[in-house]
Amino acid sequence: MFYRQSGIYHTRYEATRRLWPIPFERWQVGVILLLVLAAPFYLSALYLQSYLLPWLIWSAATLSLTLLMGVAGQLHFGYAAVMAIGAYSAIHLVRFGLPFEFAFLGAGLIAALIGCLFGAAALRVKGLYLVMATLAMQYLVDWLIINVPAISGGAHATLQAPSARILFFSLENDLVRYYFALAWAVLLTVFLLNVKRTSFGRALVAIRDKDYAASVIGVNPFRYKLLAFFTSSFLGGMSGAVLAFCFYRAVTPEQFSFNVSTQLVAMVLVGGLGSVIGAFLGAGFVLLAPMILTNIVAMLSDFGWLNVSVNLLSHLPLMIYGALILGFLLAEPLGLAKIYDNIRNYFLVWPFKHSRR
Amino acid sequence: MGRIKKFRLFTGSMLVAAALASPVLQAQETAKFALFHDFTKVYTFVADEISQGQRDYVTLINEEGGIKGYKFEALVRDHGNEPQRGIELYNRAREEGVVYYNFFSTPVSNAIVPRALQDKVVLGMPLTGRADAIVGEVFPYVFPMMATYWSQAARILQYIEESEGGLKGKKIAYVHIDSPFGREPIPIVDKLSRQKSFELRTFAYPSPGNEQSAVWSDVRRYRPDHVILWGAGNAQLVSIREAVRNGIDPAKMLSVVWLTETDMKNVGERTAIGIKRAEVVKPGRDHPIIQRILDKVYKAGKGAGPEERVGSSYYNYGVADMVVTFEGVKLALEKFGPPLTSEKLKLGLEMIRDLDTQGFMPPVTITEQDHQGGGYARVSQWDGKAWVPVSDWAAAFQDVVWEQARESAAKFNQTK
């Protein structure tokens, strides 16, 4: 119905290779882009600052992780540590006197180098064993941050993000922070959409499916596994810096603890491995569902429809949230992105039930 | 002329009517307090009781007719110790015009501090958050209100000094959870160890502290004269069990405020008789404030939780937080009148001088410079049934605490 394909004839290779060959989808993307661009004008500060902004930043982080987990097939359970390295590096570099733009790049580079170091384990181990290696990274980085006051920022282990400028705009401004995070998320989205179509992306996919087979067809697993870790950690570190400067503005080790790593993995899995739209849906679900559920439950209680103790009231959203994750994954193990895809496929051939793809 | 007179009379009566009506209008005013907690993740050991104490005291004030025509409403939500959820709650509460915020979680409070300073709203941070926030000039809107971890550690050392006749040459083991909370007092105890020339060794057990056996055999071999425990929740139980197993005399152990009746029951009431803890509020029901709560709130069936909890150590901390805040509200409304705003509340809190709570808390004095309230604490001892005070309220080594706080606050100021 919506996704009309009739009348679309590709007469040139460029046309077939477009990111969105169906006109309706181009419209969709355009409208969404306009909506988020105009968000500060119609959304209240509450929804902009505590829903949309963190959603964008976490989506960016999920996109960087899905490059590693979804596209290259390398499990990573210490991704919060990668983001922590980025966040702390960026803050320390800015405090050291570097302009924010360079500190931002530096944060990515430092995170990429350290990420590669642990990623090197991936050259020897796979699957659950790689999970263990990345877990070690999480705990080592946590330990280092807490135990080195020069990194953590003294006895309170809280480090304020210093005031900085991006190009000519001060990051003290709410709007600048929002647009910077938005730009970063859009950049990563475009990057990830395209990377799957490059030789680099195809090599990663080959490695994910079977690294022996990949090396038989001439893809060097050593090189590409390391590159996957490098790229993903680079982007993850920068996303961590965005998180520190645009959202938290004060970093503590707890913000990058193991729980956050599992949340990130959950974002990738619930969204759908390797999917771009899945990263947005997954991040949105894992990040926002607990907040929204808490508010709904609290509202029901305020109306007097839910007369239970505060303790149970606080745990109810968690129970519903858990049930929702289970429900979604039972209904569609390939994640929210697949649910969207099913809906899209249905409308693609509507009113018929099947057609040749 | 007659017309003008009539007009004057009319306007005059209008003014009188307005003046008469305004107290009636005020009586319907409601001020909101945001009393958020981590009910679900890390602070579960304390959140229920503190929250109940806070809400019961708010109910008590409302039952007693409010303050200067104001009634109060407590917003209670769970932030799960996650900064991003805390920030969402904070922004939402700001839209509702909340005047007092308390998140009761160190990571969340720390994430809110820069926002509260920017938005000029009062952030109460008793027993959580950054210890250098006592410096009022740097943190004008942040109120730790009670003795911080630094002051508690100093008070514990002062108690040892008083009861043992000096600290010189003593061997003190500082056993802590390996987290920012556990490491926080180290600069203070370290500084004091040099000043008072006692031997200090720190022992860290990994967070969350369910497994500490290796650490405690180290502590045993060190043969300390005193052991300072710095943990919370279940980690404290494990610490006590391991210490007792390693033959360390409970009477030599002193803990941070996070050790309560429930913990002692869980570890076995008679397992660690003689263990001591720092205390900033009097526990138990034997006090007029708690009696008022029992009378006016629980007899009316308006209690926020089970009545057995009333008077537990943590419950009373919740009450104490509200006692100080309401004193600030009262002073602010007396001095500046309605409407109650966060900015007025800040000034009101800073007007508290020697708050007399009939022994419920040490005398609290909050000034523009000192947001700690004086830093008073005392030491109490477990006798197998209850916590019995073994020292008076005192502020210990505040010179060292303030030097450290000013230094740390100056660093915060640089990066702001």
PDB file of N, CA, C and O in Angstrom, chain A residues 188-237:
ATOM      1  N   LEU A 188      26.591   8.955  12.231  1.00  0.00           N
ATOM      2  CA  LEU A 188      26.813   7.528  12.455  1.00  0.00           C
ATOM      3  C   LEU A 188      25.819   6.690  11.667  1.00  0.00           C
ATOM      4  O   LEU A 188      26.155   5.629  11.141  1.00  0.00           O
ATOM      5  N   THR A 189      24.569   7.171  11.597  1.00  0.00           N
ATOM      6  CA  THR A 189      23.552   6.440  10.846  1.00  0.00           C
ATOM      7  C   THR A 189      23.950   6.320   9.384  1.00  0.00           C
ATOM      8  O   THR A 189      23.924   5.228   8.805  1.00  0.00           O
ATOM      9  N   VAL A 190      24.336   7.441   8.805  1.00  0.00           N
ATOM     10  CA  VAL A 190      24.722   7.431   7.395  1.00  0.00           C
ATOM     11  C   VAL A 190      25.946   6.541   7.200  1.00  0.00           C
ATOM     12  O   VAL A 190      26.016   5.744   6.258  1.00  0.00           O
ATOM     13  N   PHE A 191      26.875   6.637   8.143  1.00  0.00           N
ATOM     14  CA  PHE A 191      28.087   5.812   8.053  1.00  0.00           C
ATOM     15  C   PHE A 191      27.721   4.336   8.069  1.00  0.00           C
ATOM     16  O   PHE A 191      28.177   3.547   7.248  1.00  0.00           O
ATOM     17  N   LEU A 192      26.856   3.957   9.017  1.00  0.00           N
ATOM     18  CA  LEU A 192      26.546   2.545   9.168  1.00  0.00           C
ATOM     19  C   LEU A 192      25.719   2.019   8.001  1.00  0.00           C
ATOM     20  O   LEU A 192      25.890   0.878   7.574  1.00  0.00           O
ATOM     21  N   LEU A 193      24.827   2.865   7.483  1.00  0.00           N
ATOM     22  CA  LEU A 193      24.040   2.445   6.327  1.00  0.00           C
ATOM     23  C   LEU A 193      24.955   2.155   5.155  1.00  0.00           C
ATOM     24  O   LEU A 193      24.742   1.215   4.392  1.00  0.00           O
ATOM     25  N   ASN A 194      25.979   2.969   5.028  1.00  0.00           N
ATOM     26  CA  ASN A 194      26.863   2.822   3.871  1.00  0.00           C
ATOM     27  C   ASN A 194      27.942   1.779   4.063  1.00  0.00           C
ATOM     28  O   ASN A 194      28.372   1.148   3.111  1.00  0.00           O
ATOM     29  N   VAL A 195      28.366   1.614   5.321  1.00  0.00           N
ATOM     30  CA  VAL A 195      29.515   0.740   5.534  1.00  0.00           C
ATOM     31  C   VAL A 195      29.181  -0.688   5.121  1.00  0.00           C
ATOM     32  O   VAL A 195      30.044  -1.439   4.662  1.00  0.00           O
ATOM     33  N   LYS A 196      27.898  -1.048   5.237  1.00  0.00           N
ATOM     34  CA  LYS A 196      27.521  -2.414   4.868  1.00  0.00           C
ATOM     35  C   LYS A 196      27.673  -2.662   3.380  1.00  0.00           C
ATOM     36  O   LYS A 196      27.658  -3.795   2.928  1.00  0.00           O
ATOM     37  N   ARG A 197      27.771  -1.586   2.603  1.00  0.00           N
ATOM     38  CA  ARG A 197      27.841  -1.756   1.151  1.00  0.00           C
ATOM     39  C   ARG A 197      29.262  -1.600   0.642  1.00  0.00           C
ATOM     40  O   ARG A 197      29.501  -1.708  -0.552  1.00  0.00           O
ATOM     41  N   THR A 198      30.209  -1.334   1.553  1.00  0.00           N
ATOM     42  CA  THR A 198      31.595  -1.190   1.111  1.00  0.00           C
ATOM     43  C   THR A 198      32.297  -2.540   1.187  1.00  0.00           C
ATOM     44  O   THR A 198      31.778  -3.489   1.781  1.00  0.00           O
ATOM     45  N   SER A 199      33.486  -2.594   0.614  1.00  0.00           N
ATOM     46  CA  SER A 199      34.254  -3.844   0.679  1.00  0.00           C
ATOM     47  C   SER A 199      34.595  -4.158   2.133  1.00  0.00           C
ATOM     48  O   SER A 199      34.599  -5.308   2.555  1.00  0.00           O
ATOM     49  N   PHE A 200      34.834  -3.100   2.921  1.00  0.00           N
ATOM     50  CA  PHE A 200      35.140  -3.273   4.337  1.00  0.00           C
ATOM     51  C   PHE A 200      33.970  -3.955   5.048  1.00  0.00           C
ATOM     52  O   PHE A 200      34.133  -4.969   5.734  1.00  0.00           O
ATOM     53  N   GLY A 201      32.780  -3.438   4.803  1.00  0.00           N
ATOM     54  CA  GLY A 201      31.593  -3.997   5.439  1.00  0.00           C
ATOM     55  C   GLY A 201      31.344  -5.431   4.999  1.00  0.00           C
ATOM     56  O   GLY A 201      31.030  -6.311   5.816  1.00  0.00           O
ATOM     57  N   ARG A 202      31.531  -5.677   3.703  1.00  0.00           N
ATOM     58  CA  ARG A 202      31.294  -7.046   3.225  1.00  0.00           C
ATOM     59  C   ARG A 202      32.326  -8.011   3.808  1.00  0.00           C
ATOM     60  O   ARG A 202      32.016  -9.156   4.104  1.00  0.00           O
ATOM     61  N   ALA A 203      33.549  -7.503   3.974  1.00  0.00           N
ATOM     62  CA  ALA A 203      34.584  -8.351   4.583  1.00  0.00           C
ATOM     63  C   ALA A 203      34.180  -8.691   6.015  1.00  0.00           C
ATOM     64  O   ALA A 203      34.318  -9.845   6.459  1.00  0.00           O
ATOM     65  N   LEU A 204      33.656  -7.692   6.751  1.00  0.00           N
ATOM     66  CA  LEU A 204      33.228  -7.939   8.128  1.00  0.00           C
ATOM     67  C   LEU A 204      32.126  -8.991   8.150  1.00  0.00           C
ATOM     68  O   LEU A 204      32.126  -9.896   8.998  1.00  0.00           O
ATOM     69  N   VAL A 205      31.183  -8.866   7.233  1.00  0.00           N
ATOM     70  CA  VAL A 205      30.080  -9.828   7.187  1.00  0.00           C
ATOM     71  C   VAL A 205      30.618 -11.223   6.897  1.00  0.00           C
ATOM     72  O   VAL A 205      30.186 -12.211   7.507  1.00  0.00           O
ATOM     73  N   ALA A 206      31.596 -11.300   5.990  1.00  0.00           N
ATOM     74  CA  ALA A 206      32.194 -12.599   5.672  1.00  0.00           C
ATOM     75  C   ALA A 206      32.827 -13.205   6.920  1.00  0.00           C
ATOM     76  O   ALA A 206      32.684 -14.398   7.194  1.00  0.00           O
ATOM     77  N   ILE A 207      33.519 -12.380   7.696  1.00  0.00           N
ATOM     78  CA  ILE A 207      34.157 -12.853   8.927  1.00  0.00           C
ATOM     79  C   ILE A 207      33.102 -13.331   9.918  1.00  0.00           C
ATOM     80  O   ILE A 207      33.275 -14.342  10.597  1.00  0.00           O
ATOM     81  N   ARG A 208      32.000 -12.556  10.003  1.00  0.00           N
ATOM     82  CA  ARG A 208      30.954 -12.915  10.945  1.00  0.00           C
ATOM     83  C   ARG A 208      30.406 -14.294  10.604  1.00  0.00           C
ATOM     84  O   ARG A 208      30.240 -15.143  11.476  1.00  0.00           O
ATOM     85  N   ASP A 209      30.174 -14.530   9.297  1.00  0.00           N
ATOM     86  CA  ASP A 209      29.524 -15.787   8.929  1.00  0.00           C
ATOM     87  C   ASP A 209      30.449 -16.975   9.110  1.00  0.00           C
ATOM     88  O   ASP A 209      30.030 -18.014   9.582  1.00  0.00           O
ATOM     89  N   LYS A 210      31.706 -16.855   8.731  1.00  0.00           N
ATOM     90  CA  LYS A 210      32.679 -17.933   8.988  1.00  0.00           C
ATOM     91  C   LYS A 210      34.058 -17.397   8.686  1.00  0.00           C
ATOM     92  O   LYS A 210      34.369 -17.096   7.529  1.00  0.00           O
ATOM     93  N   ASP A 211      34.904 -17.302   9.692  1.00  0.00           N
ATOM     94  CA  ASP A 211      36.190 -16.651   9.408  1.00  0.00           C
ATOM     95  C   ASP A 211      37.116 -17.519   8.555  1.00  0.00           C
ATOM     96  O   ASP A 211      37.894 -16.999   7.773  1.00  0.00           O
ATOM     97  N   TYR A 212      36.982 -18.877   8.671  1.00  0.00           N
ATOM     98  CA  TYR A 212      37.812 -19.721   7.787  1.00  0.00           C
ATOM     99  C   TYR A 212      37.433 -19.463   6.342  1.00  0.00           C
ATOM    100  O   TYR A 212      38.283 -19.255   5.469  1.00  0.00           O
ATOM    101  N   ALA A 213      36.113 -19.525   6.113  1.00  0.00           N
ATOM    102  CA  ALA A 213      35.640 -19.318   4.744  1.00  0.00           C
ATOM    103  C   ALA A 213      36.076 -17.955   4.235  1.00  0.00           C
ATOM    104  O   ALA A 213      36.468 -17.806   3.070  1.00  0.00           O
ATOM    105  N   ALA A 214      36.044 -16.968   5.129  1.00  0.00           N
ATOM    106  CA  ALA A 214      36.438 -15.624   4.721  1.00  0.00           C
ATOM    107  C   ALA A 214      37.893 -15.610   4.295  1.00  0.00           C
ATOM    108  O   ALA A 214      38.254 -15.017   3.273  1.00  0.00           O
ATOM    109  N   SER A 215      38.738 -16.297   5.056  1.00  0.00           N
ATOM    110  CA  SER A 215      40.153 -16.259   4.688  1.00  0.00           C
ATOM    111  C   SER A 215      40.389 -17.041   3.398  1.00  0.00           C
ATOM    112  O   SER A 215      41.296 -16.729   2.647  1.00  0.00           O
ATOM    113  N   VAL A 216      39.533 -18.037   3.138  1.00  0.00           N
ATOM    114  CA  VAL A 216      39.664 -18.780   1.874  1.00  0.00           C
ATOM    115  C   VAL A 216      39.380 -17.869   0.692  1.00  0.00           C
ATOM    116  O   VAL A 216      40.063 -17.927  -0.334  1.00  0.00           O
ATOM    117  N   ILE A 217      38.379 -16.987   0.856  1.00  0.00           N
ATOM    118  CA  ILE A 217      38.097 -16.094  -0.274  1.00  0.00           C
ATOM    119  C   ILE A 217      38.959 -14.835  -0.247  1.00  0.00           C
ATOM    120  O   ILE A 217      38.697 -13.872  -0.955  1.00  0.00           O
ATOM    121  N   GLY A 218      39.969 -14.837   0.606  1.00  0.00           N
ATOM    122  CA  GLY A 218      40.952 -13.757   0.530  1.00  0.00           C
ATOM    123  C   GLY A 218      40.716 -12.603   1.473  1.00  0.00           C
ATOM    124  O   GLY A 218      41.297 -11.544   1.324  1.00  0.00           O
ATOM    125  N   VAL A 219      39.813 -12.785   2.474  1.00  0.00           N
ATOM    126  CA  VAL A 219      39.648 -11.735   3.481  1.00  0.00           C
ATOM    127  C   VAL A 219      40.557 -12.071   4.651  1.00  0.00           C
ATOM    128  O   VAL A 219      40.481 -13.168   5.204  1.00  0.00           O
ATOM    129  N   ASN A 220      41.432 -11.176   5.014  1.00  0.00           N
ATOM    130  CA  ASN A 220      42.382 -11.435   6.074  1.00  0.00           C
ATOM    131  C   ASN A 220      41.705 -11.252   7.440  1.00  0.00           C
ATOM    132  O   ASN A 220      41.431 -10.130   7.838  1.00  0.00           O
ATOM    133  N   PRO A 221      41.408 -12.352   8.156  1.00  0.00           N
ATOM    134  CA  PRO A 221      40.658 -12.209   9.414  1.00  0.00           C
ATOM    135  C   PRO A 221      41.412 -11.369  10.431  1.00  0.00           C
ATOM    136  O   PRO A 221      40.809 -10.582  11.144  1.00  0.00           O
ATOM    137  N   PHE A 222      42.722 -11.524  10.509  1.00  0.00           N
ATOM    138  CA  PHE A 222      43.542 -10.775  11.450  1.00  0.00           C
ATOM    139  C   PHE A 222      43.291  -9.283  11.281  1.00  0.00           C
ATOM    140  O   PHE A 222      42.954  -8.556  12.198  1.00  0.00           O
ATOM    141  N   ARG A 223      43.405  -8.859  10.029  1.00  0.00           N
ATOM    142  CA  ARG A 223      43.288  -7.446   9.726  1.00  0.00           C
ATOM    143  C   ARG A 223      41.872  -6.942  10.004  1.00  0.00           C
ATOM    144  O   ARG A 223      41.671  -5.920  10.657  1.00  0.00           O
ATOM    145  N   TYR A 224      40.902  -7.699   9.524  1.00  0.00           N
ATOM    146  CA  TYR A 224      39.538  -7.170   9.590  1.00  0.00           C
ATOM    147  C   TYR A 224      38.937  -7.260  10.984  1.00  0.00           C
ATOM    148  O   TYR A 224      38.145  -6.412  11.368  1.00  0.00           O
ATOM    149  N   LYS A 225      39.333  -8.274  11.741  1.00  0.00           N
ATOM    150  CA  LYS A 225      38.832  -8.317  13.123  1.00  0.00           C
ATOM    151  C   LYS A 225      39.382  -7.129  13.897  1.00  0.00           C
ATOM    152  O   LYS A 225      38.661  -6.447  14.623  1.00  0.00           O
ATOM    153  N   LEU A 226      40.670  -6.881  13.731  1.00  0.00           N
ATOM    154  CA  LEU A 226      41.259  -5.740  14.431  1.00  0.00           C
ATOM    155  C   LEU A 226      40.636  -4.434  13.966  1.00  0.00           C
ATOM    156  O   LEU A 226      40.323  -3.553  14.760  1.00  0.00           O
ATOM    157  N   LEU A 227      40.408  -4.345  12.656  1.00  0.00           N
ATOM    158  CA  LEU A 227      39.801  -3.124  12.113  1.00  0.00           C
ATOM    159  C   LEU A 227      38.406  -2.921  12.670  1.00  0.00           C
ATOM    160  O   LEU A 227      37.999  -1.799  12.970  1.00  0.00           O
ATOM    161  N   ALA A 228      37.678  -4.036  12.814  1.00  0.00           N
ATOM    162  CA  ALA A 228      36.322  -3.935  13.355  1.00  0.00           C
ATOM    163  C   ALA A 228      36.384  -3.382  14.771  1.00  0.00           C
ATOM    164  O   ALA A 228      35.641  -2.457  15.122  1.00  0.00           O
ATOM    165  N   PHE A 229      37.304  -3.939  15.567  1.00  0.00           N
ATOM    166  CA  PHE A 229      37.428  -3.434  16.934  1.00  0.00           C
ATOM    167  C   PHE A 229      37.872  -1.977  16.939  1.00  0.00           C
ATOM    168  O   PHE A 229      37.392  -1.163  17.728  1.00  0.00           O
ATOM    169  N   PHE A 230      38.789  -1.654  16.046  1.00  0.00           N
ATOM    170  CA  PHE A 230      39.303  -0.284  16.000  1.00  0.00           C
ATOM    171  C   PHE A 230      38.174   0.689  15.661  1.00  0.00           C
ATOM    172  O   PHE A 230      37.928   1.652  16.373  1.00  0.00           O
ATOM    173  N   THR A 231      37.459   0.405  14.569  1.00  0.00           N
ATOM    174  CA  THR A 231      36.419   1.339  14.125  1.00  0.00           C
ATOM    175  C   THR A 231      35.336   1.474  15.179  1.00  0.00           C
ATOM    176  O   THR A 231      34.915   2.576  15.532  1.00  0.00           O
ATOM    177  N   SER A 232      34.885   0.318  15.688  1.00  0.00           N
ATOM    178  CA  SER A 232      33.784   0.348  16.635  1.00  0.00           C
ATOM    179  C   SER A 232      34.190   1.070  17.920  1.00  0.00           C
ATOM    180  O   SER A 232      33.423   1.878  18.454  1.00  0.00           O
ATOM    181  N   SER A 233      35.411   0.807  18.398  1.00  0.00           N
ATOM    182  CA  SER A 233      35.851   1.476  19.628  1.00  0.00           C
ATOM    183  C   SER A 233      36.054   2.964  19.390  1.00  0.00           C
ATOM    184  O   SER A 233      35.783   3.781  20.265  1.00  0.00           O
ATOM    185  N   PHE A 234      36.523   3.299  18.189  1.00  0.00           N
ATOM    186  CA  PHE A 234      36.714   4.715  17.840  1.00  0.00           C
ATOM    187  C   PHE A 234      35.378   5.443  17.949  1.00  0.00           C
ATOM    188  O   PHE A 234      35.258   6.470  18.633  1.00  0.00           O
ATOM    189  N   LEU A 235      34.351   4.875  17.297  1.00  0.00           N
ATOM    190  CA  LEU A 235      33.040   5.515  17.322  1.00  0.00           C
ATOM    191  C   LEU A 235      32.433   5.468  18.717  1.00  0.00           C
ATOM    192  O   LEU A 235      31.809   6.435  19.166  1.00  0.00           O
ATOM    193  N   GLY A 236      32.637   4.346  19.408  1.00  0.00           N
ATOM    194  CA  GLY A 236      32.091   4.218  20.764  1.00  0.00           C
ATOM    195  C   GLY A 236      32.715   5.224  21.707  1.00  0.00           C
ATOM    196  O   GLY A 236      32.024   5.831  22.523  1.00  0.00           O
ATOM    197  N   GLY A 237      34.021   5.420  21.580  1.00  0.00           N
ATOM    198  CA  GLY A 237      34.700   6.395  22.425  1.00  0.00           C
ATOM    199  C   GLY A 237      34.163   7.794  22.187  1.00  0.00           C
ATOM    200  O   GLY A 237      33.912   8.556  23.122  1.00  0.00           O
TER     201      GLY A 237
END
